[in-house]
GROMACS .gro file of C-alpha atoms in nm:
model
  407
    1MET     CA    1  -1.384   7.612   0.818
    2LYS     CA    2  -1.661   7.648   0.564
    3PHE     CA    3  -1.996   7.820   0.637
    4LEU     CA    4  -2.306   7.848   0.424
    5HIS     CA    5  -2.464   8.182   0.504
    6THR     CA    6  -2.832   8.232   0.422
    7SER     CA    7  -3.119   8.442   0.562
    8ASP     CA    8  -3.469   8.574   0.508
    9TRP     CA    9  -3.645   8.254   0.406
   10HIS     CA   10  -3.988   8.410   0.485
   11LEU     CA   11  -4.158   8.074   0.492
   12GLY     CA   12  -4.525   8.122   0.427
   13ARG     CA   13  -4.491   8.434   0.214
   14SER     CA   14  -4.669   8.467  -0.123
   15PHE     CA   15  -4.581   8.676  -0.425
   16HIS     CA   16  -4.875   8.882  -0.548
   17ARG     CA   17  -5.106   8.611  -0.432
   18VAL     CA   18  -4.896   8.334  -0.590
   19ASN     CA   19  -4.825   8.062  -0.327
   20LEU     CA   20  -4.442   8.022  -0.297
   21LEU     CA   21  -4.434   7.717  -0.070
   22GLY     CA   22  -4.327   7.490  -0.351
   23ALA     CA   23  -4.046   7.726  -0.445
   24GLN     CA   24  -3.937   7.753  -0.083
   25ALA     CA   25  -3.937   7.368  -0.056
   26ALA     CA   26  -3.711   7.365  -0.370
   27PHE     CA   27  -3.479   7.610  -0.196
   28VAL     CA   28  -3.452   7.382   0.109
   29ASP     CA   29  -3.371   7.090  -0.125
   30HIS     CA   30  -3.100   7.305  -0.286
   31LEU     CA   31  -2.961   7.411   0.055
   32VAL     CA   32  -2.927   7.049   0.170
   33ALA     CA   33  -2.761   6.953  -0.156
   34ALA     CA   34  -2.520   7.243  -0.134
   35VAL     CA   35  -2.420   7.147   0.223
   36ARG     CA   36  -2.331   6.798   0.098
   37GLU     CA   37  -2.163   6.907  -0.224
   38HIS     CA   38  -1.939   7.169  -0.063
   39ALA     CA   39  -1.861   6.977   0.260
   40VAL     CA   40  -1.996   7.265   0.469
   41ASP     CA   41  -1.897   7.270   0.834
   42ALA     CA   42  -2.191   7.482   0.958
   43VAL     CA   43  -2.506   7.653   0.820
   44LEU     CA   44  -2.587   8.012   0.930
   45VAL     CA   45  -2.942   8.138   0.899
   46ALA     CA   46  -2.955   8.505   0.979
   47GLY     CA   47  -3.322   8.563   1.073
   48ASP     CA   48  -3.664   8.600   0.923
   49VAL     CA   49  -3.714   8.233   0.892
   50TYR     CA   50  -4.091   8.287   0.881
   51ASP     CA   51  -4.279   8.572   0.716
   52ARG     CA   52  -4.492   8.649   1.018
   53ALA     CA   53  -4.516   8.597   1.385
   54VAL     CA   54  -4.792   8.332   1.354
   55PRO     CA   55  -4.699   8.137   1.038
   56PRO     CA   56  -4.947   7.912   0.850
   57LEU     CA   57  -4.921   7.545   0.929
   58PRO     CA   58  -4.769   7.445   0.580
   59ALA     CA   59  -4.483   7.685   0.646
   60VAL     CA   60  -4.434   7.534   0.996
   61GLU     CA   61  -4.426   7.185   0.841
   62LEU     CA   62  -4.171   7.288   0.582
   63TYR     CA   63  -3.953   7.440   0.858
   64ASP     CA   64  -3.976   7.120   1.056
   65ARG     CA   65  -3.873   6.913   0.759
   66ALA     CA   66  -3.580   7.151   0.695
   67LEU     CA   67  -3.457   7.117   1.057
   68HIS     CA   68  -3.480   6.733   1.038
   69ARG     CA   69  -3.286   6.718   0.709
   70LEU     CA   70  -3.016   6.954   0.837
   71ALA     CA   71  -2.987   6.753   1.165
   72ASP     CA   72  -2.958   6.431   0.954
   73LEU     CA   73  -2.655   6.570   0.770
   74GLY     CA   74  -2.473   6.605   1.103
   75VAL     CA   75  -2.374   6.953   1.014
   76PRO     CA   76  -2.435   7.220   1.289
   77THR     CA   77  -2.690   7.494   1.208
   78VAL     CA   78  -2.700   7.830   1.388
   79MET     CA   79  -3.026   8.020   1.342
   80ILE     CA   80  -3.144   8.354   1.478
   81SER     CA   81  -3.482   8.528   1.485
   82GLY     CA   82  -3.551   8.827   1.270
   83ASN     CA   83  -3.801   9.118   1.292
   84HIS     CA   84  -4.070   8.908   1.108
   85ASP     CA   85  -4.030   8.607   1.336
   86SER     CA   86  -4.182   8.561   1.673
   87ALA     CA   87  -3.871   8.500   1.881
   88ARG     CA   88  -4.066   8.310   2.147
   89ARG     CA   89  -4.234   8.081   1.901
   90LEU     CA   90  -3.919   8.012   1.696
   91GLY     CA   91  -3.723   7.945   2.017
   92VAL     CA   92  -3.958   7.689   2.162
   93GLY     CA   93  -3.767   7.372   2.234
   94ALA     CA   94  -3.424   7.535   2.157
   95GLY     CA   95  -3.244   7.344   2.432
   96LEU     CA   96  -3.375   7.011   2.309
   97ILE     CA   97  -3.323   7.093   1.940
   98GLY     CA   98  -2.973   7.203   2.017
   99ARG     CA   99  -2.880   6.838   2.103
  100ALA     CA  100  -2.950   6.762   1.744
  101GLY     CA  101  -2.701   7.025   1.626
  102ILE     CA  102  -2.968   7.294   1.544
  103HIS     CA  103  -2.875   7.593   1.756
  104LEU     CA  104  -3.158   7.851   1.783
  105ARG     CA  105  -3.058   8.184   1.920
  106THR     CA  106  -3.374   8.385   1.986
  107ASP     CA  107  -3.313   8.526   2.336
  108PRO     CA  108  -3.104   8.849   2.334
  109ALA     CA  109  -2.973   8.775   2.686
  110GLY     CA  110  -2.786   8.473   2.543
  111CYS     CA  111  -2.601   8.660   2.271
  112ALA     CA  112  -2.259   8.618   2.434
  113ASP     CA  113  -2.308   8.243   2.471
  114PRO     CA  114  -2.155   8.109   2.147
  115VAL     CA  115  -2.178   7.778   1.963
  116VAL     CA  116  -1.809   7.673   1.966
  117LEU     CA  117  -1.681   7.458   1.676
  118ALA     CA  118  -1.327   7.339   1.620
  119ASP     CA  119  -1.104   7.253   1.326
  120VAL     CA  120  -0.733   7.178   1.305
  121HIS     CA  121  -0.655   7.547   1.355
  122GLY     CA  122  -0.846   7.584   1.677
  123ASP     CA  123  -1.184   7.703   1.791
  124VAL     CA  124  -1.445   7.910   1.611
  125ALA     CA  125  -1.703   8.087   1.829
  126LEU     CA  126  -2.036   8.154   1.656
  127TYR     CA  127  -2.251   8.419   1.827
  128GLY     CA  128  -2.623   8.444   1.745
  129LEU     CA  129  -2.748   8.799   1.786
  130PRO     CA  130  -3.131   8.797   1.714
  131TYR     CA  131  -3.326   9.105   1.606
  132LEU     CA  132  -3.320   9.346   1.897
  133GLU     CA  133  -3.624   9.572   1.971
  134PRO     CA  134  -3.444   9.875   2.127
  135ALA     CA  135  -3.708   9.963   2.384
  136LEU     CA  136  -3.735   9.611   2.512
  137VAL     CA  137  -3.367   9.528   2.548
  138LYS     CA  138  -3.219   9.869   2.638
  139ASP     CA  139  -3.218   9.794   3.005
  140GLU     CA  140  -3.100   9.430   2.954
  141PHE     CA  141  -2.786   9.559   2.784
  142GLY     CA  142  -2.742   9.881   2.974
  143ALA     CA  143  -2.754  10.065   2.639
  144ALA     CA  144  -2.695  10.438   2.631
  145GLY     CA  145  -3.004  10.509   2.426
  146VAL     CA  146  -3.318  10.364   2.257
  147SER     CA  147  -3.181  10.304   1.918
  148HIS     CA  148  -3.056  10.011   1.709
  149GLU     CA  149  -2.704  10.150   1.714
  150ALA     CA  150  -2.706  10.170   2.095
  151VAL     CA  151  -2.840   9.823   2.164
  152LEU     CA  152  -2.642   9.649   1.893
  153GLY     CA  153  -2.328   9.823   2.026
  154ALA     CA  154  -2.398   9.708   2.380
  155ALA     CA  155  -2.471   9.356   2.268
  156MET     CA  156  -2.144   9.352   2.067
  157ASP     CA  157  -1.949   9.475   2.372
  158ARG     CA  158  -2.074   9.155   2.553
  159ILE     CA  159  -1.964   8.944   2.265
  160ARG     CA  160  -1.619   9.106   2.244
  161ALA     CA  161  -1.577   9.062   2.624
  162ASP     CA  162  -1.657   8.692   2.593
  163LEU     CA  163  -1.428   8.648   2.297
  164ALA     CA  164  -1.146   8.824   2.486
  165GLY     CA  165  -1.171   8.556   2.756
  166ARG     CA  166  -1.129   8.264   2.511
  167ALA     CA  167  -0.804   8.100   2.403
  168PRO     CA  168  -0.578   8.322   2.193
  169GLY     CA  169  -0.644   8.269   1.819
  170THR     CA  170  -1.009   8.188   1.865
  171ARG     CA  171  -1.187   8.303   1.546
  172SER     CA  172  -1.529   8.456   1.564
  173VAL     CA  173  -1.854   8.471   1.360
  174VAL     CA  174  -2.157   8.687   1.442
  175LEU     CA  175  -2.508   8.640   1.307
  176ALA     CA  176  -2.717   8.956   1.322
  177HIS     CA  177  -3.046   9.087   1.178
  178ALA     CA  178  -3.023   9.468   1.119
  179PHE     CA  179  -3.016   9.744   0.859
  180VAL     CA  180  -2.637   9.828   0.833
  181THR     CA  181  -2.538  10.158   0.675
  182GLY     CA  182  -2.430  10.112   0.311
  183GLY     CA  183  -2.677   9.827   0.250
  184GLN     CA  184  -2.928   9.864  -0.031
  185ALA     CA  185  -3.292   9.795   0.053
  186SER     CA  186  -3.583   9.673  -0.163
  187ASP     CA  187  -3.959   9.709  -0.131
  188SER     CA  188  -4.012   9.373   0.046
  189GLU     CA  189  -3.844   9.441   0.383
  190ARG     CA  190  -4.049   9.566   0.672
  191ASP     CA  191  -3.938   9.900   0.817
  192ILE     CA  192  -3.750   9.858   1.143
  193ALA     CA  193  -3.700  10.233   1.209
  194VAL     CA  194  -3.710  10.342   1.571
  195GLY     CA  195  -3.726  10.715   1.642
  196GLY     CA  196  -3.670  10.777   1.269
  197VAL     CA  197  -3.331  10.595   1.279
  198GLU     CA  198  -3.305  10.245   1.147
  199SER     CA  199  -2.950  10.194   1.027
  200VAL     CA  200  -2.640  10.107   1.220
  201SER     CA  201  -2.274  10.158   1.124
  202ALA     CA  202  -2.069   9.851   1.014
  203GLU     CA  203  -1.814   9.961   1.278
  204VAL     CA  204  -2.043   9.823   1.538
  205PHE     CA  205  -1.916   9.483   1.451
  206ASP     CA  206  -1.544   9.560   1.469
  207GLY     CA  207  -1.329   9.284   1.609
  208VAL     CA  208  -1.511   8.995   1.452
  209ASP     CA  209  -1.386   8.781   1.171
  210TYR     CA  210  -1.715   8.742   0.982
  211VAL     CA  211  -2.055   8.893   1.020
  212ALA     CA  212  -2.348   8.704   0.862
  213LEU     CA  213  -2.622   8.958   0.820
  214GLY     CA  214  -2.999   8.919   0.748
  215HIS     CA  215  -3.279   9.160   0.685
  216LEU     CA  216  -3.196   9.320   0.344
  217HIS     CA  217  -3.311   9.102   0.054
  218GLY     CA  218  -3.030   9.167  -0.187
  219CYS     CA  219  -2.706   8.980  -0.163
  220GLN     CA  220  -2.437   9.239  -0.092
  221THR     CA  221  -2.098   9.307   0.068
  222VAL     CA  222  -2.092   9.594   0.318
  223GLY     CA  223  -1.729   9.519   0.397
  224GLU     CA  224  -1.504   9.221   0.337
  225ARG     CA  225  -1.615   9.080   0.666
  226VAL     CA  226  -1.971   9.210   0.677
  227ARG     CA  227  -2.213   9.060   0.422
  228TYR     CA  228  -2.580   9.008   0.351
  229SER     CA  229  -2.678   8.681   0.191
  230GLY     CA  230  -3.018   8.829   0.084
  231SER     CA  231  -3.341   8.630   0.051
  232PRO     CA  232  -3.325   8.301  -0.148
  233LEU     CA  233  -3.632   8.409  -0.352
  234ALA     CA  234  -3.759   8.737  -0.482
  235TYR     CA  235  -4.040   8.878  -0.279
  236SER     CA  236  -4.118   9.199  -0.472
  237PHE     CA  237  -4.060   9.331  -0.826
  238SER     CA  238  -3.805   9.568  -0.685
  239GLU     CA  239  -3.583   9.256  -0.671
  240ALA     CA  240  -3.624   9.188  -1.046
  241ASP     CA  241  -3.257   9.260  -1.105
  242HIS     CA  242  -3.126   9.058  -0.804
  243ARG     CA  243  -2.919   8.749  -0.839
  244LYS     CA  244  -3.046   8.534  -0.556
  245THR     CA  245  -2.760   8.347  -0.384
  246MET     CA  246  -2.616   8.213  -0.064
  247TRP     CA  247  -2.260   8.290   0.055
  248LEU     CA  248  -2.013   7.997   0.083
  249VAL     CA  249  -1.761   8.145   0.325
  250ASP     CA  250  -1.423   7.993   0.397
  251LEU     CA  251  -1.269   8.110   0.727
  252GLY     CA  252  -0.894   8.064   0.721
  253PRO     CA  253  -0.661   7.986   1.012
  254ALA     CA  254  -0.579   8.344   1.084
  255GLY     CA  255  -0.932   8.476   1.021
  256GLU     CA  256  -0.886   8.543   0.657
  257ILE     CA  257  -1.206   8.533   0.448
  258THR     CA  258  -1.279   8.402   0.101
  259ALA     CA  259  -1.641   8.404  -0.017
  260GLU     CA  260  -1.825   8.261  -0.322
  261ARG     CA  261  -2.184   8.318  -0.423
  262LEU     CA  262  -2.394   7.998  -0.477
  263ASP     CA  263  -2.709   8.062  -0.695
  264THR     CA  264  -3.045   7.955  -0.559
  265PRO     CA  265  -3.324   7.810  -0.779
  266VAL     CA  266  -3.540   8.069  -0.957
  267PRO     CA  267  -3.907   7.951  -0.976
  268ARG     CA  268  -3.984   8.205  -1.248
  269PRO     CA  269  -3.793   8.515  -1.366
  270LEU     CA  270  -3.931   8.864  -1.300
  271ALA     CA  271  -3.978   9.140  -1.550
  272ARG     CA  272  -4.092   9.503  -1.510
  273LEU     CA  273  -4.243   9.634  -1.835
  274ARG     CA  274  -4.336   9.994  -1.911
  275GLY     CA  275  -4.499  10.150  -2.211
  276ARG     CA  276  -4.814  10.185  -2.409
  277LEU     CA  277  -5.021   9.867  -2.423
  278ALA     CA  278  -4.988   9.828  -2.802
  279GLN     CA  279  -4.615   9.860  -2.772
  280LEU     CA  280  -4.586   9.590  -2.508
  281LEU     CA  281  -4.804   9.355  -2.706
  282ASP     CA  282  -4.610   9.402  -3.034
  283ASP     CA  283  -4.249   9.469  -2.912
  284PRO     CA  284  -4.028   9.178  -3.053
  285ALA     CA  285  -3.764   9.272  -2.790
  286LEU     CA  286  -3.996   9.123  -2.526
  287ASP     CA  287  -3.995   8.779  -2.682
  288GLY     CA  288  -3.889   8.534  -2.417
  289ARG     CA  289  -4.071   8.725  -2.140
  290GLU     CA  290  -4.380   8.510  -2.181
  291ASP     CA  291  -4.270   8.282  -1.905
  292SER     CA  292  -4.187   8.559  -1.661
  293TRP     CA  293  -4.385   8.705  -1.375
  294ILE     CA  294  -4.477   9.050  -1.509
  295GLU     CA  295  -4.523   9.389  -1.352
  296ALA     CA  296  -4.660   9.611  -1.624
  297THR     CA  297  -4.698   9.990  -1.602
  298LEU     CA  298  -4.908  10.129  -1.891
  299THR     CA  299  -4.843  10.488  -2.009
  300ASP     CA  300  -5.133  10.526  -2.246
  301PRO     CA  301  -5.283  10.870  -2.221
  302VAL     CA  302  -5.629  10.708  -2.201
  303ARG     CA  303  -5.680  10.379  -2.020
  304PRO     CA  304  -5.709  10.105  -2.277
  305GLU     CA  305  -5.998   9.862  -2.286
  306ASP     CA  306  -5.951   9.529  -2.106
  307PRO     CA  307  -5.577   9.581  -2.047
  308MET     CA  308  -5.518   9.281  -1.815
  309ALA     CA  309  -5.689   9.042  -2.045
  310ARG     CA  310  -5.493   9.160  -2.345
  311LEU     CA  311  -5.163   9.157  -2.152
  312THR     CA  312  -5.218   8.803  -2.028
  313ALA     CA  313  -5.286   8.683  -2.383
  314ARG     CA  314  -4.917   8.746  -2.455
  315PHE     CA  315  -4.778   8.737  -2.096
  316PRO     CA  316  -4.989   8.473  -1.919
  317HIS     CA  317  -4.812   8.532  -1.581
  318THR     CA  318  -4.882   8.906  -1.548
  319LEU     CA  319  -4.936   8.971  -1.172
  320SER     CA  320  -4.935   9.349  -1.138
  321LEU     CA  321  -5.087   9.619  -1.357
  322ALA     CA  322  -5.040   9.991  -1.287
  323PHE     CA  323  -5.117  10.308  -1.488
  324ASP     CA  324  -4.889  10.611  -1.531
  325PRO     CA  325  -5.033  10.811  -1.825
  326GLU     CA  326  -4.789  11.012  -2.032
  327GLY     CA  327  -4.804  11.388  -1.986
  328ARG     CA  328  -4.990  11.379  -1.659
  329GLU     CA  329  -4.803  11.490  -1.355
  330GLU     CA  330  -5.019  11.305  -1.100
  331ASP     CA  331  -5.309  11.062  -1.156
  332ALA     CA  332  -5.572  11.187  -0.908
  333ALA     CA  333  -5.745  10.848  -0.961
  334ALA     CA  334  -5.439  10.645  -0.863
  335SER     CA  335  -5.518  10.384  -0.610
  336TYR     CA  336  -5.445  10.439  -0.244
  337ALA     CA  337  -5.188  10.155  -0.253
  338GLN     CA  338  -5.015  10.312  -0.557
  339ARG     CA  339  -4.995  10.649  -0.391
  340LEU     CA  340  -4.840  10.496  -0.070
  341LYS     CA  341  -4.599  10.264  -0.246
  342GLY     CA  342  -4.243  10.316  -0.115
  343ARG     CA  343  -4.335  10.554   0.163
  344SER     CA  344  -4.277  10.492   0.525
  345ASP     CA  345  -4.540  10.509   0.796
  346GLN     CA  346  -4.376  10.831   0.923
  347GLU     CA  347  -4.390  10.994   0.575
  348ILE     CA  348  -4.757  10.894   0.530
  349ALA     CA  349  -4.850  11.045   0.868
  350GLU     CA  350  -4.664  11.366   0.782
  351ASP     CA  351  -4.845  11.382   0.445
  352PHE     CA  352  -5.175  11.349   0.630
  353VAL     CA  353  -5.086  11.640   0.859
  354ALA     CA  354  -5.006  11.853   0.547
  355HIS     CA  355  -5.330  11.745   0.380
  356VAL     CA  356  -5.563  11.834   0.670
  357ARG     CA  357  -5.391  12.175   0.701
  358GLY     CA  358  -5.423  12.240   0.332
  359GLY     CA  359  -5.050  12.237   0.272
  360GLY     CA  360  -4.878  12.328   0.601
  361SER     CA  361  -4.631  12.048   0.682
  362ALA     CA  362  -4.558  11.906   1.031
  363ASP     CA  363  -4.296  12.096   1.228
  364GLU     CA  364  -4.004  11.914   1.408
  365ALA     CA  365  -4.199  11.891   1.735
  366GLU     CA  366  -4.495  11.729   1.564
  367ARG     CA  367  -4.265  11.491   1.372
  368ASP     CA  368  -4.109  11.387   1.702
  369VAL     CA  369  -4.460  11.311   1.840
  370LEU     CA  370  -4.545  11.103   1.533
  371ARG     CA  371  -4.213  10.914   1.561
  372GLY     CA  372  -4.284  10.843   1.931
  373ALA     CA  373  -4.636  10.718   1.855
  374PHE     CA  374  -4.506  10.473   1.587
  375ALA     CA  375  -4.233  10.351   1.814
  376GLU     CA  376  -4.481  10.294   2.091
  377VAL     CA  377  -4.707  10.091   1.868
  378ARG     CA  378  -4.407   9.877   1.764
  379VAL     CA  379  -4.290   9.835   2.123
  380GLN     CA  380  -4.640   9.750   2.245
  381ALA     CA  381  -4.663   9.481   1.985
  382ALA     CA  382  -4.334   9.339   2.095
  383ARG     CA  383  -4.435   9.357   2.466
  384GLU     CA  384  -4.753   9.163   2.388
  385GLU     CA  385  -4.547   8.892   2.222
  386HIS     CA  386  -4.342   8.853   2.538
  387ALA     CA  387  -4.639   8.867   2.775
  388PRO     CA  388  -4.742   8.561   2.969
  389GLY     CA  389  -4.996   8.345   2.784
  390GLY     CA  390  -4.858   8.397   2.434
  391GLU     CA  391  -4.789   8.664   2.184
  392HIS     CA  392  -5.089   8.877   2.251
  393GLY     CA  393  -5.197   8.765   2.594
  394PRO     CA  394  -5.473   8.523   2.693
  395GLY     CA  395  -5.759   8.514   2.441
  396ALA     CA  396  -5.628   8.798   2.226
  397GLN     CA  397  -5.595   8.780   1.847
  398PRO     CA  398  -5.263   8.856   1.667
  399ALA     CA  399  -5.257   9.180   1.476
  400SER     CA  400  -5.302   9.152   1.095
  401GLY     CA  401  -4.968   9.143   0.917
  402GLY     CA  402  -4.756   9.022   1.210
  403ARG     CA  403  -4.551   9.196   1.473
  404GLY     CA  404  -4.448   9.553   1.401
  405ASP     CA  405  -4.655   9.596   1.082
  406LEU     CA  406  -4.801   9.937   1.129
  407ARG     CA  407  -5.004   9.973   0.806
   0.00000   0.00000   0.00000
C-alpha cells in the first residue's frame, strides 16, 4: 500500500512579507499530480494545515479547493491538526467530510478510532493523533504527568490496545504532530515546550509499522519507521539548505518499509550572504544568486550608506538585511528582534531577570515559576479555544499570532 506523507502546509503564511499563497497553490497542484502519477492509495497530512488558528479567507479557500480535488481523486486522505491549527475549526464537518474520503482527526479522544483501508495483504489501520496540549488532555488519557512524553505515551497505549484487538497481521500507521528526540529544528517552528520539556523519544511509537510526523520543517528520518516529511515550502532562511520534499512510502505485506523523497516546487531559491557590502556587490562567485530571495548580513566596520538600495540593485529579491560589524563583540544598537532571534520565551524571561538584577541570573526556583507561567498562558489559550462560543469565548478577539504564541 502506497502513502504520500506530507505536513506543515501553513496555508496563509508569508515569507518576510512576501505572499506565498500562489506558491502554496502550486504545491497543491503538485500534490494532486503526484497522487495520480504514483497511484497513491492514501494521503497523510500530519498537521499544521493552516499557519494560525483563525486563517485568512484566501487560505481557507485554497484548503477547500485542495479537499475537493483530493476527494475527486477517490484516494482517502487522513489529516490531523497541529499546534498552529485550531482543532475545533479544522474539525468542523469532519463526519460529513469523511463520507467523501477526507478523514479529519482533530479530537484527541478519537485517536484510537482508525481509518481502516485494505489491500490484497489485509487491513491497514491509520490512526490520527492530533497535537496534544498536555494540560488539557492529561485527564482524558489518564497520563502520569503534564508533559508531551506522558500524554503521547498514554495515547499510544490506547492505539496499541486497539491494534491488539484487530485481526492478526493488521498493519498500522500513526500520524502525529510532535517534536521527537533526534529531529533537527529550524527557526520557523513555534515552540511547543511545556515545563521546559518539548521533545519525546521515538520509542513512544514502538509497535507501529510507520509513523508520519509533522511539526519540524526539515524532511528527516528519525528511524526507519519514524519520519518527518517537513514543510513543502521554506518558511525561514534557516531552511536555505533544505531540500523540500514529500515521502512516498510503500508499506509491504509484512510491514516492511521503503520510502522515496519526492521534490516539491521551489518558488524561488534562498541564499544567505555574509560579508562587506563591496564584496557582496563585486563577488563573481555570487553570479546566479540574482533570482534568489536573499538574507544579507553585512560585516562592514562602519554601516555603509544606502545598503539595501545598493544590494537590491544586484540582488532585487533581497528580503532581510542585518549588520554584524567585524571586530565588535556585541552591537549595542542591534534591533530588539535581532537580539531575540533564536531564543525561547523562557530564555528571554531569564535574561530579563538577570538584566534587572544587574547580572544575577534566575535560580532554579525562579526558573520553575517562569516555566509555570508560560505553560499557564499556553494552556489558557487552548482552553479559550475549546470554550463554548468559539475559540476565545463570546465577543472576544483572538490573540495576535494565533494560539500558543507567547511573544
